[in-house]
């Protein structure tokens, strides 16, 4: 008992409690903000915003073109300060260039969307500069994680959430859903400024373009290849969520249905912060364990999975049983029709948060990002096929059934591949040890 207590104490002192608190606080603030707005905004207006935001979300996975993930992966490894600085400067510059391209593409898409829906086109145009601000904010938060400044990382996330919440609450009744867009700009700016402040204060802000040396062509290609595969994989992963709303919008063309499906997904998506927080904390540590001790890495991964299954299982069961109460309390009687969809997405939450999200990150950690890409590409194709068939037959609930089926498929794929890989890795290490 004393040993368990000491382990918990060490984990808490190392920053896991801060990260969990940040995740919880951010989700609660974001959740309260969105639910209050949903309650008071006309269903049609919110539906048009969902339409525009869904299109924008296809671009968000390409923000920085995966270079933020490069920093987390390669700068968490044992490297000299000079090597890390070279990677920091290269990824910051390349990510910024790509975000300018995204800005142009989003602006062009908003012009086409304008012809279909003036309101949705306007909202999309307002979002065009968001990739730049989101990348800078996210980039410096990743640097905080690499340097194990977990407390500071958490504070920047909470500051972002507070700013978003305050602006939404104050301005939503005055300017409507436009406040959702303005608040994202403000939140990202605040997060970026605070992150840089903490890095400078701790003496860890060693990102210098003056002292940075050009990476070799081989190193550049390694980083670019990893970043590109991460970006493409994230895109196809995001499709697994976005394709439901896209297909609903194209096949049923009713903003109210889009709003209802979005409402049903709010709580399950919000609860993903638990798995995300655990991964945020353990990811750099797992990288080091994988490179130093494969057996310790395997044991740590099993422990993390066991904890996630227990916690997420209890949460999913609670949401499923109390679905009518949760929907009517948080969103109002007008969304009672979303209860069936909500229950299906609760089951999907358990599968995705306990297994799929964990193993997807672990496969990226061992640098087998191509496997993640193949998995998500196959899942994207399957998702489209299932949505076309099931939405035609069952309506909005068919989209939820498709999501559950795809989550099970991707989870099985990741789980089987990783454990085959791990077994081979362990056998190789044993042979080397015996020699």
PDB file of C-alpha atoms in Angstrom, residues 200-393:
ATOM      1  CA  UNK A 200      11.787  32.312 -21.022  1.00  0.00           C
ATOM      2  CA  UNK A 201      11.184  32.368 -17.268  1.00  0.00           C
ATOM      3  CA  UNK A 202      12.419  28.789 -16.839  1.00  0.00           C
ATOM      4  CA  UNK A 203      15.524  29.442 -18.920  1.00  0.00           C
ATOM      5  CA  UNK A 204      14.377  26.793 -21.399  1.00  0.00           C
ATOM      6  CA  UNK A 205      13.622  29.095 -24.307  1.00  0.00           C
ATOM      7  CA  UNK A 206      16.626  28.086 -26.369  1.00  0.00           C
ATOM      8  CA  UNK A 207      15.011  28.390 -29.805  1.00  0.00           C
ATOM      9  CA  UNK A 208      17.435  30.566 -31.744  1.00  0.00           C
ATOM     10  CA  UNK A 209      17.477  31.039 -35.515  1.00  0.00           C
ATOM     11  CA  UNK A 210      20.857  32.809 -35.245  1.00  0.00           C
ATOM     12  CA  UNK A 211      22.666  29.764 -33.861  1.00  0.00           C
ATOM     13  CA  UNK A 212      20.640  27.171 -35.771  1.00  0.00           C
ATOM     14  CA  UNK A 213      22.509  25.164 -38.369  1.00  0.00           C
ATOM     15  CA  UNK A 214      21.001  23.842 -41.562  1.00  0.00           C
ATOM     16  CA  UNK A 215      19.910  20.254 -41.304  1.00  0.00           C
ATOM     17  CA  UNK A 216      21.382  17.761 -43.720  1.00  0.00           C
ATOM     18  CA  UNK A 217      19.235  16.716 -46.666  1.00  0.00           C
ATOM     19  CA  UNK A 218      18.854  13.267 -45.115  1.00  0.00           C
ATOM     20  CA  UNK A 219      17.702  14.706 -41.766  1.00  0.00           C
ATOM     21  CA  UNK A 220      15.255  17.039 -43.495  1.00  0.00           C
ATOM     22  CA  UNK A 221      13.764  14.173 -45.458  1.00  0.00           C
ATOM     23  CA  UNK A 222      13.426  12.078 -42.300  1.00  0.00           C
ATOM     24  CA  UNK A 223      11.569  14.854 -40.478  1.00  0.00           C
ATOM     25  CA  UNK A 224       9.448  15.790 -43.502  1.00  0.00           C
ATOM     26  CA  UNK A 225       8.502  12.179 -44.173  1.00  0.00           C
ATOM     27  CA  UNK A 226       7.447  11.671 -40.566  1.00  0.00           C
ATOM     28  CA  UNK A 227       5.518  14.975 -40.530  1.00  0.00           C
ATOM     29  CA  UNK A 228       3.752  14.247 -43.821  1.00  0.00           C
ATOM     30  CA  UNK A 229       2.634  10.782 -42.740  1.00  0.00           C
ATOM     31  CA  UNK A 230       1.426  12.162 -39.397  1.00  0.00           C
ATOM     32  CA  UNK A 231      -0.549  14.916 -41.174  1.00  0.00           C
ATOM     33  CA  UNK A 232      -2.122  12.537 -43.696  1.00  0.00           C
ATOM     34  CA  UNK A 233      -2.903  10.007 -40.977  1.00  0.00           C
ATOM     35  CA  UNK A 234      -4.492  12.711 -38.808  1.00  0.00           C
ATOM     36  CA  UNK A 235      -6.538  13.807 -41.794  1.00  0.00           C
ATOM     37  CA  UNK A 236      -7.874  10.334 -42.482  1.00  0.00           C
ATOM     38  CA  UNK A 237      -8.489   9.839 -38.737  1.00  0.00           C
ATOM     39  CA  UNK A 238     -10.427  13.079 -38.621  1.00  0.00           C
ATOM     40  CA  UNK A 239     -12.531  11.881 -41.545  1.00  0.00           C
ATOM     41  CA  UNK A 240     -13.823   9.095 -39.296  1.00  0.00           C
ATOM     42  CA  UNK A 241     -15.571  11.806 -37.275  1.00  0.00           C
ATOM     43  CA  UNK A 242     -16.216  14.478 -39.891  1.00  0.00           C
ATOM     44  CA  UNK A 243     -17.528  12.181 -42.610  1.00  0.00           C
ATOM     45  CA  UNK A 244     -20.667  11.479 -40.563  1.00  0.00           C
ATOM     46  CA  UNK A 245     -21.717  15.126 -40.505  1.00  0.00           C
ATOM     47  CA  UNK A 246     -20.595  15.628 -44.113  1.00  0.00           C
ATOM     48  CA  UNK A 247     -22.680  12.696 -45.357  1.00  0.00           C
ATOM     49  CA  UNK A 248     -25.659  13.808 -43.273  1.00  0.00           C
ATOM     50  CA  UNK A 249     -25.382  17.302 -44.735  1.00  0.00           C
ATOM     51  CA  UNK A 250     -25.118  16.042 -48.314  1.00  0.00           C
ATOM     52  CA  UNK A 251     -27.738  13.267 -48.121  1.00  0.00           C
ATOM     53  CA  UNK A 252     -30.364  14.790 -45.821  1.00  0.00           C
ATOM     54  CA  UNK A 253     -29.654  18.542 -46.247  1.00  0.00           C
ATOM     55  CA  UNK A 254     -31.329  19.574 -42.979  1.00  0.00           C
ATOM     56  CA  UNK A 255     -29.393  21.867 -40.565  1.00  0.00           C
ATOM     57  CA  UNK A 256     -31.573  20.635 -37.674  1.00  0.00           C
ATOM     58  CA  UNK A 257     -30.348  17.051 -38.205  1.00  0.00           C
ATOM     59  CA  UNK A 258     -26.740  18.268 -38.260  1.00  0.00           C
ATOM     60  CA  UNK A 259     -27.322  20.168 -35.020  1.00  0.00           C
ATOM     61  CA  UNK A 260     -28.919  17.090 -33.404  1.00  0.00           C
ATOM     62  CA  UNK A 261     -26.029  14.816 -34.356  1.00  0.00           C
ATOM     63  CA  UNK A 262     -23.515  17.417 -33.176  1.00  0.00           C
ATOM     64  CA  UNK A 263     -25.296  17.663 -29.823  1.00  0.00           C
ATOM     65  CA  UNK A 264     -25.208  13.880 -29.388  1.00  0.00           C
ATOM     66  CA  UNK A 265     -21.432  13.865 -29.913  1.00  0.00           C
ATOM     67  CA  UNK A 266     -20.584  16.746 -27.552  1.00  0.00           C
ATOM     68  CA  UNK A 267     -20.407  14.820 -24.247  1.00  0.00           C
ATOM     69  CA  UNK A 268     -18.612  11.677 -25.540  1.00  0.00           C
ATOM     70  CA  UNK A 269     -16.077  13.853 -27.355  1.00  0.00           C
ATOM     71  CA  UNK A 270     -15.606  16.021 -24.275  1.00  0.00           C
ATOM     72  CA  UNK A 271     -14.780  12.993 -22.123  1.00  0.00           C
ATOM     73  CA  UNK A 272     -11.860  12.098 -24.402  1.00  0.00           C
ATOM     74  CA  UNK A 273      -9.799  14.531 -22.348  1.00  0.00           C
ATOM     75  CA  UNK A 274      -9.084  11.702 -19.870  1.00  0.00           C
ATOM     76  CA  UNK A 275      -7.283   9.514 -22.398  1.00  0.00           C
ATOM     77  CA  UNK A 276      -5.688  12.572 -24.037  1.00  0.00           C
ATOM     78  CA  UNK A 277      -4.343  13.786 -20.671  1.00  0.00           C
ATOM     79  CA  UNK A 278      -2.852  10.396 -19.838  1.00  0.00           C
ATOM     80  CA  UNK A 279      -1.190  10.206 -23.266  1.00  0.00           C
ATOM     81  CA  UNK A 280       0.101  13.786 -22.984  1.00  0.00           C
ATOM     82  CA  UNK A 281       1.789  12.871 -19.700  1.00  0.00           C
ATOM     83  CA  UNK A 282       3.187   9.462 -20.648  1.00  0.00           C
ATOM     84  CA  UNK A 283       4.131   9.969 -24.313  1.00  0.00           C
ATOM     85  CA  UNK A 284       7.629  11.480 -23.783  1.00  0.00           C
ATOM     86  CA  UNK A 285       8.301   8.918 -21.046  1.00  0.00           C
ATOM     87  CA  UNK A 286       7.213   6.020 -23.256  1.00  0.00           C
ATOM     88  CA  UNK A 287       9.553   7.235 -26.007  1.00  0.00           C
ATOM     89  CA  UNK A 288      12.499   7.042 -23.606  1.00  0.00           C
ATOM     90  CA  UNK A 289      11.428   3.639 -22.241  1.00  0.00           C
ATOM     91  CA  UNK A 290      11.027   2.217 -25.738  1.00  0.00           C
ATOM     92  CA  UNK A 291      14.564   3.277 -26.664  1.00  0.00           C
ATOM     93  CA  UNK A 292      16.100   2.073 -23.379  1.00  0.00           C
ATOM     94  CA  UNK A 293      14.130  -0.933 -22.042  1.00  0.00           C
ATOM     95  CA  UNK A 294      11.506  -2.723 -24.172  1.00  0.00           C
ATOM     96  CA  UNK A 295      10.282  -4.874 -21.269  1.00  0.00           C
ATOM     97  CA  UNK A 296       9.702  -1.872 -19.022  1.00  0.00           C
ATOM     98  CA  UNK A 297       7.971  -0.176 -21.950  1.00  0.00           C
ATOM     99  CA  UNK A 298       5.610  -3.160 -22.374  1.00  0.00           C
ATOM    100  CA  UNK A 299       4.732  -3.264 -18.664  1.00  0.00           C
ATOM    101  CA  UNK A 300       4.063   0.464 -18.539  1.00  0.00           C
ATOM    102  CA  UNK A 301       1.808   0.266 -21.601  1.00  0.00           C
ATOM    103  CA  UNK A 302      -0.232  -2.581 -20.069  1.00  0.00           C
ATOM    104  CA  UNK A 303      -0.689  -0.561 -16.902  1.00  0.00           C
ATOM    105  CA  UNK A 304      -1.894   2.477 -18.846  1.00  0.00           C
ATOM    106  CA  UNK A 305      -4.336   0.365 -20.886  1.00  0.00           C
ATOM    107  CA  UNK A 306      -5.770  -1.314 -17.792  1.00  0.00           C
ATOM    108  CA  UNK A 307      -6.396   2.038 -16.093  1.00  0.00           C
ATOM    109  CA  UNK A 308      -8.035   3.498 -19.208  1.00  0.00           C
ATOM    110  CA  UNK A 309     -10.355   0.496 -19.658  1.00  0.00           C
ATOM    111  CA  UNK A 310     -11.593   0.733 -16.055  1.00  0.00           C
ATOM    112  CA  UNK A 311     -12.112   4.505 -16.038  1.00  0.00           C
ATOM    113  CA  UNK A 312     -13.576   4.829 -19.540  1.00  0.00           C
ATOM    114  CA  UNK A 313     -15.773   1.767 -19.051  1.00  0.00           C
ATOM    115  CA  UNK A 314     -17.371   3.291 -15.959  1.00  0.00           C
ATOM    116  CA  UNK A 315     -17.884   6.635 -17.712  1.00  0.00           C
ATOM    117  CA  UNK A 316     -19.377   5.067 -20.858  1.00  0.00           C
ATOM    118  CA  UNK A 317     -21.802   2.956 -18.797  1.00  0.00           C
ATOM    119  CA  UNK A 318     -22.906   5.969 -16.774  1.00  0.00           C
ATOM    120  CA  UNK A 319     -23.514   8.066 -19.909  1.00  0.00           C
ATOM    121  CA  UNK A 320     -25.454   5.223 -21.543  1.00  0.00           C
ATOM    122  CA  UNK A 321     -27.762   4.663 -18.553  1.00  0.00           C
ATOM    123  CA  UNK A 322     -28.448   8.343 -17.909  1.00  0.00           C
ATOM    124  CA  UNK A 323     -28.659   9.411 -21.569  1.00  0.00           C
ATOM    125  CA  UNK A 324     -32.191  10.946 -21.416  1.00  0.00           C
ATOM    126  CA  UNK A 325     -31.333  12.959 -18.321  1.00  0.00           C
ATOM    127  CA  UNK A 326     -28.004  14.203 -19.767  1.00  0.00           C
ATOM    128  CA  UNK A 327     -29.440  15.301 -23.126  1.00  0.00           C
ATOM    129  CA  UNK A 328     -32.502  17.116 -21.761  1.00  0.00           C
ATOM    130  CA  UNK A 329     -30.617  18.760 -18.888  1.00  0.00           C
ATOM    131  CA  UNK A 330     -27.737  20.067 -20.971  1.00  0.00           C
ATOM    132  CA  UNK A 331     -29.348  20.804 -24.320  1.00  0.00           C
ATOM    133  CA  UNK A 332     -33.090  21.004 -23.778  1.00  0.00           C
ATOM    134  CA  UNK A 333     -36.197  19.002 -24.682  1.00  0.00           C
ATOM    135  CA  UNK A 334     -35.864  19.810 -28.389  1.00  0.00           C
ATOM    136  CA  UNK A 335     -32.894  17.433 -28.644  1.00  0.00           C
ATOM    137  CA  UNK A 336     -34.546  14.342 -27.109  1.00  0.00           C
ATOM    138  CA  UNK A 337     -34.499  12.792 -30.581  1.00  0.00           C
ATOM    139  CA  UNK A 338     -30.698  12.568 -30.258  1.00  0.00           C
ATOM    140  CA  UNK A 339     -30.755  10.101 -27.313  1.00  0.00           C
ATOM    141  CA  UNK A 340     -30.397   6.979 -29.492  1.00  0.00           C
ATOM    142  CA  UNK A 341     -27.428   8.484 -31.348  1.00  0.00           C
ATOM    143  CA  UNK A 342     -25.917   9.551 -28.036  1.00  0.00           C
ATOM    144  CA  UNK A 343     -26.030   5.994 -26.654  1.00  0.00           C
ATOM    145  CA  UNK A 344     -24.309   4.560 -29.706  1.00  0.00           C
ATOM    146  CA  UNK A 345     -21.605   7.214 -29.454  1.00  0.00           C
ATOM    147  CA  UNK A 346     -21.121   6.310 -25.761  1.00  0.00           C
ATOM    148  CA  UNK A 347     -20.142   2.785 -26.786  1.00  0.00           C
ATOM    149  CA  UNK A 348     -17.909   4.249 -29.476  1.00  0.00           C
ATOM    150  CA  UNK A 349     -16.314   6.443 -26.811  1.00  0.00           C
ATOM    151  CA  UNK A 350     -15.309   3.376 -24.777  1.00  0.00           C
ATOM    152  CA  UNK A 351     -13.727   1.591 -27.747  1.00  0.00           C
ATOM    153  CA  UNK A 352     -11.983   4.669 -29.102  1.00  0.00           C
ATOM    154  CA  UNK A 353     -10.717   6.131 -25.826  1.00  0.00           C
ATOM    155  CA  UNK A 354      -9.620   2.870 -24.195  1.00  0.00           C
ATOM    156  CA  UNK A 355      -7.906   1.229 -27.164  1.00  0.00           C
ATOM    157  CA  UNK A 356      -7.892   3.049 -30.506  1.00  0.00           C
ATOM    158  CA  UNK A 357      -6.476   6.369 -29.292  1.00  0.00           C
ATOM    159  CA  UNK A 358      -3.863   4.681 -27.122  1.00  0.00           C
ATOM    160  CA  UNK A 359      -2.565   2.267 -29.760  1.00  0.00           C
ATOM    161  CA  UNK A 360      -2.643   4.885 -32.501  1.00  0.00           C
ATOM    162  CA  UNK A 361      -0.275   7.028 -30.445  1.00  0.00           C
ATOM    163  CA  UNK A 362       1.948   4.087 -29.528  1.00  0.00           C
ATOM    164  CA  UNK A 363       2.346   3.077 -33.180  1.00  0.00           C
ATOM    165  CA  UNK A 364       3.379   6.672 -33.966  1.00  0.00           C
ATOM    166  CA  UNK A 365       5.782   6.509 -31.021  1.00  0.00           C
ATOM    167  CA  UNK A 366       7.613   3.518 -32.523  1.00  0.00           C
ATOM    168  CA  UNK A 367       7.764   5.507 -35.793  1.00  0.00           C
ATOM    169  CA  UNK A 368       5.506   3.135 -37.734  1.00  0.00           C
ATOM    170  CA  UNK A 369       3.373   6.045 -38.932  1.00  0.00           C
ATOM    171  CA  UNK A 370       2.857   4.379 -42.301  1.00  0.00           C
ATOM    172  CA  UNK A 371       0.919   1.621 -40.508  1.00  0.00           C
ATOM    173  CA  UNK A 372      -1.349   4.244 -38.944  1.00  0.00           C
ATOM    174  CA  UNK A 373      -1.851   5.760 -42.371  1.00  0.00           C
ATOM    175  CA  UNK A 374      -2.851   2.419 -43.928  1.00  0.00           C
ATOM    176  CA  UNK A 375      -5.196   1.716 -41.022  1.00  0.00           C
ATOM    177  CA  UNK A 376      -6.957   5.064 -41.200  1.00  0.00           C
ATOM    178  CA  UNK A 377      -7.086   5.043 -45.014  1.00  0.00           C
ATOM    179  CA  UNK A 378      -8.884   1.702 -44.995  1.00  0.00           C
ATOM    180  CA  UNK A 379     -11.129   2.950 -42.210  1.00  0.00           C
ATOM    181  CA  UNK A 380     -11.949   6.112 -44.177  1.00  0.00           C
ATOM    182  CA  UNK A 381     -13.066   4.080 -47.186  1.00  0.00           C
ATOM    183  CA  UNK A 382     -15.108   1.782 -44.949  1.00  0.00           C
ATOM    184  CA  UNK A 383     -16.653   4.793 -43.205  1.00  0.00           C
ATOM    185  CA  UNK A 384     -17.844   6.347 -46.468  1.00  0.00           C
ATOM    186  CA  UNK A 385     -19.357   3.070 -47.692  1.00  0.00           C
ATOM    187  CA  UNK A 386     -21.136   2.411 -44.398  1.00  0.00           C
ATOM    188  CA  UNK A 387     -22.431   5.988 -44.142  1.00  0.00           C
ATOM    189  CA  UNK A 388     -23.891   5.965 -47.647  1.00  0.00           C
ATOM    190  CA  UNK A 389     -25.659   2.673 -46.988  1.00  0.00           C
ATOM    191  CA  UNK A 390     -26.743   3.189 -43.360  1.00  0.00           C
ATOM    192  CA  UNK A 391     -27.830   6.844 -43.610  1.00  0.00           C
ATOM    193  CA  UNK A 392     -30.055   5.980 -46.550  1.00  0.00           C
ATOM    194  CA  UNK A 393     -31.617   3.176 -44.529  1.00  0.00           C
TER     195      UNK A 393
END
